[in-house]
CSV table of C-alpha atoms in Angstrom, one decimal:
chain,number,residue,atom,x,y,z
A,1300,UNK,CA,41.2,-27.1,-16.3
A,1301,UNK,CA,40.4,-23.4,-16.7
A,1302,UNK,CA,37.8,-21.7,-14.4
A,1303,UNK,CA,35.6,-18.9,-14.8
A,1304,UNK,CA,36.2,-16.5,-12.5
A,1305,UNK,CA,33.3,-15.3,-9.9
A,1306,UNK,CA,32.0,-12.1,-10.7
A,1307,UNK,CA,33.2,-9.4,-8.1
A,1308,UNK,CA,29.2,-8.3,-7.6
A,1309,UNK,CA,26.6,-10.5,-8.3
A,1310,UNK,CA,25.1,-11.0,-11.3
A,1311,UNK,CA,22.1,-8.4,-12.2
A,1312,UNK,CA,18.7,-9.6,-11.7
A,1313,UNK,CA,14.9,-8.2,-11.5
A,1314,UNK,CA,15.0,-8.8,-7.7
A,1315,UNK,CA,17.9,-7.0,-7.4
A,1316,UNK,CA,16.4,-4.0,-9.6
A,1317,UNK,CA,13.3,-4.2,-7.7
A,1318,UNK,CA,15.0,-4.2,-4.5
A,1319,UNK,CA,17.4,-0.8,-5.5
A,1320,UNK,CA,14.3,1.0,-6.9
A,1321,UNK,CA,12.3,0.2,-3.9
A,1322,UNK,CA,14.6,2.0,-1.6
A,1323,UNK,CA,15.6,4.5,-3.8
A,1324,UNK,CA,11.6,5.0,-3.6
A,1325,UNK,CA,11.3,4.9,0.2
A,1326,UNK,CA,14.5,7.0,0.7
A,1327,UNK,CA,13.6,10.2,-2.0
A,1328,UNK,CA,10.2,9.5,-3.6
A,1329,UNK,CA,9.1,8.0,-7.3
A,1330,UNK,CA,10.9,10.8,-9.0
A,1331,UNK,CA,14.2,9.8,-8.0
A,1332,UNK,CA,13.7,6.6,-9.6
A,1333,UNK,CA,15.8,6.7,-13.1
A,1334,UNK,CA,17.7,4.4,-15.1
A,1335,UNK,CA,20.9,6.3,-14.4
A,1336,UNK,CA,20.3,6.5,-10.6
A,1337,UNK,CA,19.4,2.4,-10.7
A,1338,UNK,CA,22.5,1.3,-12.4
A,1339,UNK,CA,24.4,3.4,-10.4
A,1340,UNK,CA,23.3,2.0,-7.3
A,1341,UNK,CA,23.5,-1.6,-8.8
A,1342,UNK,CA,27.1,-1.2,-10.0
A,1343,UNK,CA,25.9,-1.7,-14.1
A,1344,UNK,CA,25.6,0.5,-17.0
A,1345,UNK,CA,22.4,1.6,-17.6
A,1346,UNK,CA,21.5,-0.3,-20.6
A,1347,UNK,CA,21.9,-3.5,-18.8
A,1348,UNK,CA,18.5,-2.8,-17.1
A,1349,UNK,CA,16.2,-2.8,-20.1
A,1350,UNK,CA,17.7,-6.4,-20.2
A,1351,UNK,CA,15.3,-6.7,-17.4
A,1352,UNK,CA,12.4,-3.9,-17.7
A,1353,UNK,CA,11.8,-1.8,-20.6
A,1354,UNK,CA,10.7,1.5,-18.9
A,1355,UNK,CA,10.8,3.0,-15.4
A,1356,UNK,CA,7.0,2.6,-15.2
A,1357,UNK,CA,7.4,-1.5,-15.5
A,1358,UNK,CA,10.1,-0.5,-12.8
A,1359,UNK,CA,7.9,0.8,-10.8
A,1360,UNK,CA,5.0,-1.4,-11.4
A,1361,UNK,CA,7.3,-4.4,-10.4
A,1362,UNK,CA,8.3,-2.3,-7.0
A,1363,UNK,CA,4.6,-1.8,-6.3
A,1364,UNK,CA,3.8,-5.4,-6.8
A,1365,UNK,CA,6.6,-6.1,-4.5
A,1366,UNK,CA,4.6,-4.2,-1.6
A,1367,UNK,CA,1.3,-5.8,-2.8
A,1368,UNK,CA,3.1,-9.7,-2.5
A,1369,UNK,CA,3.5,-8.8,1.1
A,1370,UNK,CA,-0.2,-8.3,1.8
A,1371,UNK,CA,-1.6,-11.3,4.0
A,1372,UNK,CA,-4.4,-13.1,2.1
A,1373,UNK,CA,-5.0,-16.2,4.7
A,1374,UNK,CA,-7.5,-14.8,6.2
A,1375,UNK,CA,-10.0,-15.5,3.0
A,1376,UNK,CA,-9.2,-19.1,3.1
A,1377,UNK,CA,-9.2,-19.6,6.9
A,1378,UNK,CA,-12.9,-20.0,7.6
A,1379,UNK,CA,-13.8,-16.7,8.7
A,1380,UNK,CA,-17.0,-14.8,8.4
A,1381,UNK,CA,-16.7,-11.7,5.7
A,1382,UNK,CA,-16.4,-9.1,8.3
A,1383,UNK,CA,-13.4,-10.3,10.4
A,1384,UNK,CA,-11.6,-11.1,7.0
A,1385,UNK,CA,-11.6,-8.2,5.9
A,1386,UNK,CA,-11.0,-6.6,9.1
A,1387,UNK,CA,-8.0,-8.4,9.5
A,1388,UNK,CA,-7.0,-8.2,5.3
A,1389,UNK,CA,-7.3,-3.5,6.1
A,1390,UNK,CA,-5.2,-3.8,8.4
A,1391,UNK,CA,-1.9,-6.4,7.0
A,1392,UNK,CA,-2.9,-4.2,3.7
A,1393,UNK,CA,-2.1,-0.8,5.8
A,1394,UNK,CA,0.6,-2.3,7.6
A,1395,UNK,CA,2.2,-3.0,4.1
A,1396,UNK,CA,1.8,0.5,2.7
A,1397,UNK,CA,3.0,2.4,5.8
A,1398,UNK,CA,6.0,0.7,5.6
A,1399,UNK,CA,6.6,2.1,1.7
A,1400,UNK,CA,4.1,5.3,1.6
A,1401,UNK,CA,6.2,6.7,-1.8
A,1402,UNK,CA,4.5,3.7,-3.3
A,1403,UNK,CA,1.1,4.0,-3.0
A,1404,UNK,CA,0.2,6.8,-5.9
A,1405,UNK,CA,1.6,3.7,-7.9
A,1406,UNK,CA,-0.6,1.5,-6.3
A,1407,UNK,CA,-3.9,3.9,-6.5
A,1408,UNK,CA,-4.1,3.2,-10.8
A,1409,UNK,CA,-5.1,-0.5,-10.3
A,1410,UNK,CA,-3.3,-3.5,-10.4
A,1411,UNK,CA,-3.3,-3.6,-14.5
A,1412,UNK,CA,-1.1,-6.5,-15.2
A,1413,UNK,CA,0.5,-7.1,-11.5
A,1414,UNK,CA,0.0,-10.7,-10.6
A,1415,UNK,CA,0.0,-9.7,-6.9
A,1416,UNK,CA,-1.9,-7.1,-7.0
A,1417,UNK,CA,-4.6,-9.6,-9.0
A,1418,UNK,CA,-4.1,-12.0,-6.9
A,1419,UNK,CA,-5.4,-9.7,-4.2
A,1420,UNK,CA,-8.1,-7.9,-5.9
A,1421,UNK,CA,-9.2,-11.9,-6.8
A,1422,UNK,CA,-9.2,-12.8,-3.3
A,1423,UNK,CA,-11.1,-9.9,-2.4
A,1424,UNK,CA,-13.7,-10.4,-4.7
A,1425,UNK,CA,-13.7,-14.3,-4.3
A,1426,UNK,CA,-14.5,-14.2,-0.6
A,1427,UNK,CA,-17.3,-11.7,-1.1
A,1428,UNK,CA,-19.5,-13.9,-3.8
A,1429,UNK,CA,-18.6,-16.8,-1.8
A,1430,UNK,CA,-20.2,-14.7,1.3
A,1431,UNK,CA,-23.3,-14.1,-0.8
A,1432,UNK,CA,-22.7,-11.0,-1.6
A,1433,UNK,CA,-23.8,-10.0,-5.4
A,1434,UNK,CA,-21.2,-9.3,-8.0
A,1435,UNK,CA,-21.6,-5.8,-8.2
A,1436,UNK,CA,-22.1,-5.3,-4.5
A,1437,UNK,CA,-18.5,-7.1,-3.8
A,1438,UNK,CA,-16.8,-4.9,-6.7
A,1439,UNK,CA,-18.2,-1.6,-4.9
A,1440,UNK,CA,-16.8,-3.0,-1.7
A,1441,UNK,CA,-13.2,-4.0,-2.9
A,1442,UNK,CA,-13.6,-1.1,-4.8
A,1443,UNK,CA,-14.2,1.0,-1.4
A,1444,UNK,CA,-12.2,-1.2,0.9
A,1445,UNK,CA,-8.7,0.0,-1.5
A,1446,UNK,CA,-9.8,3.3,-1.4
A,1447,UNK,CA,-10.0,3.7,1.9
A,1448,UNK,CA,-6.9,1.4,2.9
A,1449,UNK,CA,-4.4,3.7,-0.1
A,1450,UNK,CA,-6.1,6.8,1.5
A,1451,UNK,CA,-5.4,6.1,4.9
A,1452,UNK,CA,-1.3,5.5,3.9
A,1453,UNK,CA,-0.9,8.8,1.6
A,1454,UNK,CA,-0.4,11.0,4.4
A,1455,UNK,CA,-0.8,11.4,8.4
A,1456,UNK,CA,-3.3,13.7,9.5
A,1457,UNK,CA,-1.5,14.1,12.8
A,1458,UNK,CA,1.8,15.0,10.9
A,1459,UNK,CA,-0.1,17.9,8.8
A,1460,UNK,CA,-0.3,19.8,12.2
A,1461,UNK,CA,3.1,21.9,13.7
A,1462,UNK,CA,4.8,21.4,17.6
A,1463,UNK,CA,4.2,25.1,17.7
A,1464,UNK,CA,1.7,26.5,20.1
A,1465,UNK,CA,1.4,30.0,18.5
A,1466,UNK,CA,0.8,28.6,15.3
A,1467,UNK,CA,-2.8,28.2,16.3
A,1468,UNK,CA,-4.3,31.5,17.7
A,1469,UNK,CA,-7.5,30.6,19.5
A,1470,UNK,CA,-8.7,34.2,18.2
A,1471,UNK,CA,-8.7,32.6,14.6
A,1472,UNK,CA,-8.9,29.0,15.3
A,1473,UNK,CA,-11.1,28.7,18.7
A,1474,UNK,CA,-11.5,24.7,18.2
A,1475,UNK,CA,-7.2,23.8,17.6
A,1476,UNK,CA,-5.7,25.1,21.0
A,1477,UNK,CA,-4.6,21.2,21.5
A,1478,UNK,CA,-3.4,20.8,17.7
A,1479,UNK,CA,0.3,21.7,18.2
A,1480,UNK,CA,0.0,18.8,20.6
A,1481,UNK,CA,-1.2,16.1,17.4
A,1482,UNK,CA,2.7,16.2,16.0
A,1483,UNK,CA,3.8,14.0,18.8
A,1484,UNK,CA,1.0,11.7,19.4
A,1485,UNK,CA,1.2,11.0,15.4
A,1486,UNK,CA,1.2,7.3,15.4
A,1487,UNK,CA,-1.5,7.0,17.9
A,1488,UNK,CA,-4.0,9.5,16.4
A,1489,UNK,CA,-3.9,8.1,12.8
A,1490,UNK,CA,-3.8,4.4,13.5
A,1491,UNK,CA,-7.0,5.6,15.8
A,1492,UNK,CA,-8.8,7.4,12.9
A,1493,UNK,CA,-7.9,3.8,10.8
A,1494,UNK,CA,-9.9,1.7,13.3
A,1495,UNK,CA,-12.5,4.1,13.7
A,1496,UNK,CA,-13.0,4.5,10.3
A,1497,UNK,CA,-12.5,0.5,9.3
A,1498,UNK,CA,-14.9,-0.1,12.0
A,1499,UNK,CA,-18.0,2.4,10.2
A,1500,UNK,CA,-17.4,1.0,7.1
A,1501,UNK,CA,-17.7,-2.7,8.1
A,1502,UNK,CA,-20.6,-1.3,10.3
A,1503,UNK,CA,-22.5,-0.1,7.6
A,1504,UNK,CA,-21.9,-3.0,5.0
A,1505,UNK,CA,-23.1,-5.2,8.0
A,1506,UNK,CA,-26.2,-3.6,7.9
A,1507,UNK,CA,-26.6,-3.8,4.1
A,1508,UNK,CA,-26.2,-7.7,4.2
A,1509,UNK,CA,-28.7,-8.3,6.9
A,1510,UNK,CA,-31.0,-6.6,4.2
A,1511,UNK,CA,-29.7,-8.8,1.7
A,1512,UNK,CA,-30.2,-11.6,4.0
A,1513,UNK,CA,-33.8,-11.0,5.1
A,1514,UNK,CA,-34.4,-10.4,0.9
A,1515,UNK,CA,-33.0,-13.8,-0.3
């Protein structure tokens, strides 16, 4: 009996795609995503891809998706109050995006047709109405929660600042004679300004439902 013989690589696939433009993406940014690039990396000619995707943006979108599927959404099913849900939803969203920053202009259009990315905006908005928020009120705040989560993981403050000391002359900066020391302490400082900024928006949407609480 005659038997095929195993293919020397395996067999091409949107997961693999998706996996090969995703660190092509971490590694050298969106631009370095191409057809030619891909089926290079995968071992194919490039035709072979629009087997699987028809353009680099459904490339993309499907890489962005990726980073959206690994989003923790528990936390609206589990019981909890609004507040520590999406508390704990910021940060497993951050922790997401800081692991694939390149992604995240991707990310900023909307989730279009991404099921993950719906599935999340869903969730979002789900777990607000259920709380008693108003429609509108828990668009705006999904709406504000995203933009403050994809702003947070565009760029680090701390790394915008140079180990130099005598890049900072108190004669023409009087207030940065610590900055040179921000380059080092990265981590810390920005995953401070996250919490400190998470923490005064839920502060403030707190006090906006007591009113809608004392009004119902």
């Amino acid at each position: 009996m005659w038997r095929m013989a195993r293919p020397r690589k395996p067999l091409l696939s949107r997961d693999r795609i998706i996996e090969a433009a995703g660190a092509l993406v971490d590694a050298e940014g969106l631009e370095a995503v191409s057809t030619r690039r891909l089926a290079a990396a995968l071992g194919v000619s490039g035709p072979s891809l629009y087997n699987h995707f028809r353009t680099k943006d459904e490339i993309l979108d499907a890489v962005a998706d990726a980073v959206s599927a690994r989003v923790d959404l528990s936390m609206f099913d589990g019981g909890q109050d609004w507040r520590a849900a999406l508390h704990a939803w910021a940060h497993s969203y951050r922790d997401a995006l800081a692991d694939h920053p390149n992604i995240v202009p991707v990310l900023a259009r909307g989730p279009g047709r991404r099921p993950a990315g719906l599935r999340l905006a869903d969730a979002v908005f789900g777990a607000m109405t259920a709380a008693g928020w108003p429609a509108a009120q828990a668009t705006r705040i999904g709406a504000l929660m995203r933009y403050f989560i994809l702003g947070s993981a565009v760029a680090s403050f701390a790394g915008g600042f140079v180990d130099d000391r005598t890049a900072y002359d108190p004669a023409d900066y009087p207030h940065l004679g610590q900055a040179h020391l921000l380059a080092e302490r990265g981590r810390e400082v920005d995953e401070g300004a996250f919490e400190t900024g998470l923490a005064a928006l839920l502060d403030g949407l707190a006090l906006q439902y007591e009113v809608l609480e004392e009004s119902a």
